[in-house]
CSV table of C-alpha atoms in Angstrom, one decimal:
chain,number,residue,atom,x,y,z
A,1,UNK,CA,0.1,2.3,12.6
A,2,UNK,CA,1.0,-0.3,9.7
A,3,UNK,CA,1.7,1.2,6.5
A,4,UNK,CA,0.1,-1.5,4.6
A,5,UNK,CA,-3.5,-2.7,4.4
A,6,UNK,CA,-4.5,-5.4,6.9
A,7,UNK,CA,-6.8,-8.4,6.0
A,8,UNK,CA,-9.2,-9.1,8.5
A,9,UNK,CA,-11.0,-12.0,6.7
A,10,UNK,CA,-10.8,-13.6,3.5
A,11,UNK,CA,-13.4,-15.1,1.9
A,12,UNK,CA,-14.6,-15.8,-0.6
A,13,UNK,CA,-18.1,-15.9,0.5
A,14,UNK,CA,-21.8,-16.3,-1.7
A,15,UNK,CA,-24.3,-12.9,-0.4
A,16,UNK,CA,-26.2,-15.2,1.9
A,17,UNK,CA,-23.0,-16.1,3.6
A,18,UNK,CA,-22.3,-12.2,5.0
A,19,UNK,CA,-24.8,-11.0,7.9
A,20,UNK,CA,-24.9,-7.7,9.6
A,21,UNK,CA,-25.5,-6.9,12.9
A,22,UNK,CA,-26.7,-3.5,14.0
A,23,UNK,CA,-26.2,-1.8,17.3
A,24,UNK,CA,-28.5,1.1,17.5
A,25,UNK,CA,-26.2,3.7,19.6
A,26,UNK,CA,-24.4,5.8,17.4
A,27,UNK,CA,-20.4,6.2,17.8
A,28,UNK,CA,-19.7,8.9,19.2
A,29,UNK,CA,-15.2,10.0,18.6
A,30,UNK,CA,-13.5,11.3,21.3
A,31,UNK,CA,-11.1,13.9,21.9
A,32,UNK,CA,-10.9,16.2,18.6
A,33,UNK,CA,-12.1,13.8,15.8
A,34,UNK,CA,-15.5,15.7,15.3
A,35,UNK,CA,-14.1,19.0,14.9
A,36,UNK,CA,-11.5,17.5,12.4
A,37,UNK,CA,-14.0,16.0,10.5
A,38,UNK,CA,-16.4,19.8,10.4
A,39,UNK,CA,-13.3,21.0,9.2
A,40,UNK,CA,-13.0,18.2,6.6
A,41,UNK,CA,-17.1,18.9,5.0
A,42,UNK,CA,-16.6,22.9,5.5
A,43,UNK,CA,-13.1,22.5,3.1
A,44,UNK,CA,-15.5,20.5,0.3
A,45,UNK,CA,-18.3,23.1,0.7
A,46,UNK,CA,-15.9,26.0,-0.4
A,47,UNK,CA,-14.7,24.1,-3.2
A,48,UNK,CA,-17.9,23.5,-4.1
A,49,UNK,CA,-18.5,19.9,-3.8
A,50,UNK,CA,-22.0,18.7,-3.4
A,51,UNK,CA,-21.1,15.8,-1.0
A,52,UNK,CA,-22.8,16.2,2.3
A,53,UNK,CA,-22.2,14.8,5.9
A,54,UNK,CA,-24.9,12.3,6.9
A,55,UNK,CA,-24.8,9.2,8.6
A,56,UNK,CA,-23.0,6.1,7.6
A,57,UNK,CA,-21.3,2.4,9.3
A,58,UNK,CA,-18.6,1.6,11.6
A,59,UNK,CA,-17.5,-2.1,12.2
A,60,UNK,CA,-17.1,-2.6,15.7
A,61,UNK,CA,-16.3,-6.3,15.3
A,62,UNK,CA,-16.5,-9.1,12.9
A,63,UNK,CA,-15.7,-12.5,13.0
A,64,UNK,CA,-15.8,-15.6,10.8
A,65,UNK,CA,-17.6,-19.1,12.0
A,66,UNK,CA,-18.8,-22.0,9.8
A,67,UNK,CA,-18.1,-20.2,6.4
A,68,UNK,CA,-19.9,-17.1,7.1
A,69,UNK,CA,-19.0,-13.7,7.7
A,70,UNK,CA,-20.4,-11.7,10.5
A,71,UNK,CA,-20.2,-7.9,10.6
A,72,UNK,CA,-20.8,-5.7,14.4
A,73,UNK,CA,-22.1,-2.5,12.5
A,74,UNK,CA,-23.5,0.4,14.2
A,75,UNK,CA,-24.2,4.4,12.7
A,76,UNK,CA,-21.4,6.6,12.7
A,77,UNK,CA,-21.0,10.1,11.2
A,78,UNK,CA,-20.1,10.0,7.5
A,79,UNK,CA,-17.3,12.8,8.2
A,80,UNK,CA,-15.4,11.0,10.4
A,81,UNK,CA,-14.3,9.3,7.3
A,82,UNK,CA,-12.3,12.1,5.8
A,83,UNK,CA,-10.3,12.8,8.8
A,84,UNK,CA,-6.5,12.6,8.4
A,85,UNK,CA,-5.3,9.2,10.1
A,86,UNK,CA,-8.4,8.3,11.6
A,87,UNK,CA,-11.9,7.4,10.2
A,88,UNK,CA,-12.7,5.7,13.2
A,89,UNK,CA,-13.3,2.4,11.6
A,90,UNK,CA,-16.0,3.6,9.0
A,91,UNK,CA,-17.1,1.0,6.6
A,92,UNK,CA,-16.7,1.7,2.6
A,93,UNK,CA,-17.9,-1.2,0.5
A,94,UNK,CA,-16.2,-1.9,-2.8
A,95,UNK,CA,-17.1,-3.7,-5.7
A,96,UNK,CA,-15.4,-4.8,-9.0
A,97,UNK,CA,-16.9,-5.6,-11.4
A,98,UNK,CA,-15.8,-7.8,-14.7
A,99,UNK,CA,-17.3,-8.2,-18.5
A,100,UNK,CA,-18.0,-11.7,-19.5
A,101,UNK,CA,-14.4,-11.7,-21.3
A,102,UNK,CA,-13.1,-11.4,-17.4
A,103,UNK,CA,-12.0,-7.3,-18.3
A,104,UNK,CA,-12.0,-4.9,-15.8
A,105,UNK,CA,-14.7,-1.8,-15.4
A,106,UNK,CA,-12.9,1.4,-14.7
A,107,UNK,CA,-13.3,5.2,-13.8
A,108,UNK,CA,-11.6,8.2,-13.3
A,109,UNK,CA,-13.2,9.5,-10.5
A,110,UNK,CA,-14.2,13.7,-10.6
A,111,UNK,CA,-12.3,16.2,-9.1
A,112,UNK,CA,-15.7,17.1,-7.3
A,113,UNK,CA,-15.9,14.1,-5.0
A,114,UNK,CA,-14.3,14.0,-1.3
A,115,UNK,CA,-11.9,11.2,-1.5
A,116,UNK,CA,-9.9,10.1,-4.2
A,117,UNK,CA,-10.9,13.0,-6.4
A,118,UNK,CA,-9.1,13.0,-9.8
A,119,UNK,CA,-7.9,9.0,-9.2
A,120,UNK,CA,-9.0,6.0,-11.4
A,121,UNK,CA,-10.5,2.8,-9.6
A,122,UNK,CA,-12.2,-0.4,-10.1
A,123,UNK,CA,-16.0,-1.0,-10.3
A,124,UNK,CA,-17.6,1.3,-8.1
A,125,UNK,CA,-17.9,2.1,-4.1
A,126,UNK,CA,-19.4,3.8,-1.2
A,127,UNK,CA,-20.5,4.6,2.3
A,128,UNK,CA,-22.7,1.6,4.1
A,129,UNK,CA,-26.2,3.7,4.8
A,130,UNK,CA,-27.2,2.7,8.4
A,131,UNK,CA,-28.9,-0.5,8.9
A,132,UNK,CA,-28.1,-1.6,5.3
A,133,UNK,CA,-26.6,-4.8,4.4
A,134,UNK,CA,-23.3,-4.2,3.2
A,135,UNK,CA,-23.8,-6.8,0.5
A,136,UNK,CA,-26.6,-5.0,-0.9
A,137,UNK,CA,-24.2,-1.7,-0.8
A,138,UNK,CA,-22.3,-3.4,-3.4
A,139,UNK,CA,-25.2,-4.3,-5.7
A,140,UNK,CA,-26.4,-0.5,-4.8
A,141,UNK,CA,-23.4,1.3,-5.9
A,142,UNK,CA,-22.8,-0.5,-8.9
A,143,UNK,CA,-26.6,0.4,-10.2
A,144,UNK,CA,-26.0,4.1,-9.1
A,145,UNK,CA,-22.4,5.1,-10.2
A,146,UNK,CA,-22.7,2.5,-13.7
A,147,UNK,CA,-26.8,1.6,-14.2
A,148,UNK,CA,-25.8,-1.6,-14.2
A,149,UNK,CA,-26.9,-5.3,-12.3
A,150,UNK,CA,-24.5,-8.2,-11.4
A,151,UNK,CA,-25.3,-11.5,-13.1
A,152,UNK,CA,-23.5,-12.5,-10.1
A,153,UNK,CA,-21.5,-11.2,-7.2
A,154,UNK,CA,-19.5,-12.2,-4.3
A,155,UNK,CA,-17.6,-11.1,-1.0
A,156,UNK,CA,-13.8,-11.2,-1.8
A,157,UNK,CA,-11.9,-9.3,1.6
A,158,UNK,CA,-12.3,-7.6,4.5
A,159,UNK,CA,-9.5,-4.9,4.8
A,160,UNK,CA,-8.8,-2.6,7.3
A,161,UNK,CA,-6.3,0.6,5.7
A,162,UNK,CA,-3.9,2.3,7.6
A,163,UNK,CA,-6.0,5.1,8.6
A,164,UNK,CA,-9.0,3.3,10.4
A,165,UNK,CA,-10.7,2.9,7.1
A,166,UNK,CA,-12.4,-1.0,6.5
A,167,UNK,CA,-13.0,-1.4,3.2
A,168,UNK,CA,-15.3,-4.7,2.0
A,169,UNK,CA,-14.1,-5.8,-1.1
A,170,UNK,CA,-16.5,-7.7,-3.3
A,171,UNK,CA,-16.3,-8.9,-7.0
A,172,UNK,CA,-19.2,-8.9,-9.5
A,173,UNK,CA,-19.6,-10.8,-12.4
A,174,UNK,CA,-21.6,-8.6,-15.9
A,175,UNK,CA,-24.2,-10.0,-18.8
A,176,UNK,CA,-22.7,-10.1,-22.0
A,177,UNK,CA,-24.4,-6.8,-23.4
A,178,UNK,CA,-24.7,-5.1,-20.5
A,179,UNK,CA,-24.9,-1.4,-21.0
A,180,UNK,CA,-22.7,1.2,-18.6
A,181,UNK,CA,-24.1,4.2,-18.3
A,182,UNK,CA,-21.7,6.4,-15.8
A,183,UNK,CA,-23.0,9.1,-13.5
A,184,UNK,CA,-21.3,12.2,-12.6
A,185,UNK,CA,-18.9,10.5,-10.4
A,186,UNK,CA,-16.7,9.7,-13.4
A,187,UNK,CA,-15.8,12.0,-16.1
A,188,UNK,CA,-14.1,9.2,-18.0
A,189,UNK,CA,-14.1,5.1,-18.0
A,190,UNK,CA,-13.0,2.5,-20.0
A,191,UNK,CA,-12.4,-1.3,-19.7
A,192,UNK,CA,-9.3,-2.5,-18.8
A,193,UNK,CA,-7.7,-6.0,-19.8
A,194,UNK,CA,-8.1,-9.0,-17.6
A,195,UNK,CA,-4.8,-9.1,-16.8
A,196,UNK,CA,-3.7,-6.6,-14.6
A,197,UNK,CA,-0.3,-6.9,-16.1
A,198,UNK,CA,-1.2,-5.1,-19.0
A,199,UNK,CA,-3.1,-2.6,-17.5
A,200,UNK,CA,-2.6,1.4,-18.2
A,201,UNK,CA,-0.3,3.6,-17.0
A,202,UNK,CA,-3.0,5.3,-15.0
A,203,UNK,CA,-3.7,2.2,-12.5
A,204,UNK,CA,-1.5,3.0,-9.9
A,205,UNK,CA,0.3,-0.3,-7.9
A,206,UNK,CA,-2.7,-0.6,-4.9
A,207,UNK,CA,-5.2,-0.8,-7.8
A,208,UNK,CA,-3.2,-3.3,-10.1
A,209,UNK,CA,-2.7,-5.7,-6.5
A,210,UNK,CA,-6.3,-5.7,-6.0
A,211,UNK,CA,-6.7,-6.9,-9.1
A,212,UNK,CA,-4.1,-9.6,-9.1
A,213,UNK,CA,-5.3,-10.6,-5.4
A,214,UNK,CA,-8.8,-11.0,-7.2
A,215,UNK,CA,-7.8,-12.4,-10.3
C-alpha cells in the first residue's frame, strides 16, 4: 500500500462537468471488514459521540473523457470508513473554500467527531449520501458545517489515500461579506493567509500541500 496519496484525476472541472452514476446494489466487505467497522461505531458510542452509522458512497470506477469527469458510485456502509487500513473505497467530498482576498477558511475540528477529532482543516467535508451528486455534497457541507453559499465553486482532484479512502477535492470561491457561522463541528476557526507559506503552526504539512496544490 503507497504511503502517499494517489491522484486519480485532475481537473479542474466547472459542476456540470462532474456526473455520477449509481449502481443500486449495495457493497457488501468481505472477510472481517464489517465487524471491524461495529467495533469502530460501538468505540464512538462509549465516548459519547453522536455520529451514527448509516449509509454513504463508494467509487467503484471513474474515468475522464472529453473534459468531464465520471464517477461509478454505489451505497456502501458509512462504518466501513473508520476501519484501520481499509475504507473500502468510500467517498469523502472536500471543499475549500476562500474569501474574496484569496484567504483560507479554517476549523479545528471537535474532539467529538469520528475522524480527525481535535485536527484543523480547510473548508469543510463529508460523507456522499446515497444517490447524491458529489458536487452538490460540496455546496451541502459548506452551508451545514459554515451557513455559508459559494459565489462559485469547482472540482480540483480526485485522490485516493492510503487506506482505501477517495477523497474529492473541490475549491469554492466566498462573497465579499459573507457571514460564517460554524456548527458544532468546530470549536474554533479562523482565516488563514493566502499563502500557505505563512500559514500557522497548527496546519500540519498534508494541509499546507493541499493548499499549495490549489493555490
Amino acid at each position: 500500500m503507497s504511503a502517499e496519496p494517489t491522484i486519480l484525476a485532475r481537473g479542474p472541472w466547472e459542476p456540470d462537468q462532474v456526473e455520477a452514476r449509481w449502481i443500486d446494489a449495495q457493497f457488501e466487505p468481505s472477510g472481517d471488514v464489517s465487524s471491524r467497522a461495529d467495533a469502530k461505531i460501538a468505540a464512538l458510542r462509549e465516548r459519547g459521540s453522536p455520529s451514527h452509522d448509516g449509509l454513504a458512497a463508494r467509487l467503484v470506477a471513474h474515468h475522464v473523457s472529453d473534459g468531464r469527469l465520471v464517477l461509478d458510485l454505489q451505497p456502501t456502509r458509512w462504518a466501513l470508513r473508520l476501519v484501520d487500513g481499509d475504507a473500502s473505497e468510500s467517498v469523502a467530498a472536500m471543499c475549500v473554500a476562500r474569501d474574496h482576498e484569496g484567504r483560507w477558511l479554517a476549523g479545528r475540528r471537535a474532539p467529538w467527531l469520528a475522524s480527525w477529532a481535535g485536527h484543523w482543516a480547510l473548508g469543510a467535508g463529508g460523507a456522499v449520501d446515497p444517490f447524491e451528486s458529489p458536487v452538490h455534497t460540496l455546496a451541502r457541507e459548506l452551508r451545514e458545517e459554515w451557513g455559508v453559499v459559494p459565489a462559485r465553486m469547482r472540482v480540483e482532484t480526485l485522490l485516493a489515500l492510503p487506506h482505501h479512502l477517495v477523497m474529492l477535492i473541490g475549491q469554492a470561491w466566498l462573497a465579499e461579506g459573507s457571514e460564517i457561522v460554524p456548527d458544532d463541528e468546530h470549536d474554533a476557526w479562523a482565516w488563514w493567509p493566502a499563502d500557505p507559506d505563512d500559514w500557522p503552526a497548527e496546519a500540519d504539512e498534508p494541509l499546507r500541500r493541499i493548499g499549495r496544490s490549489l493555490r
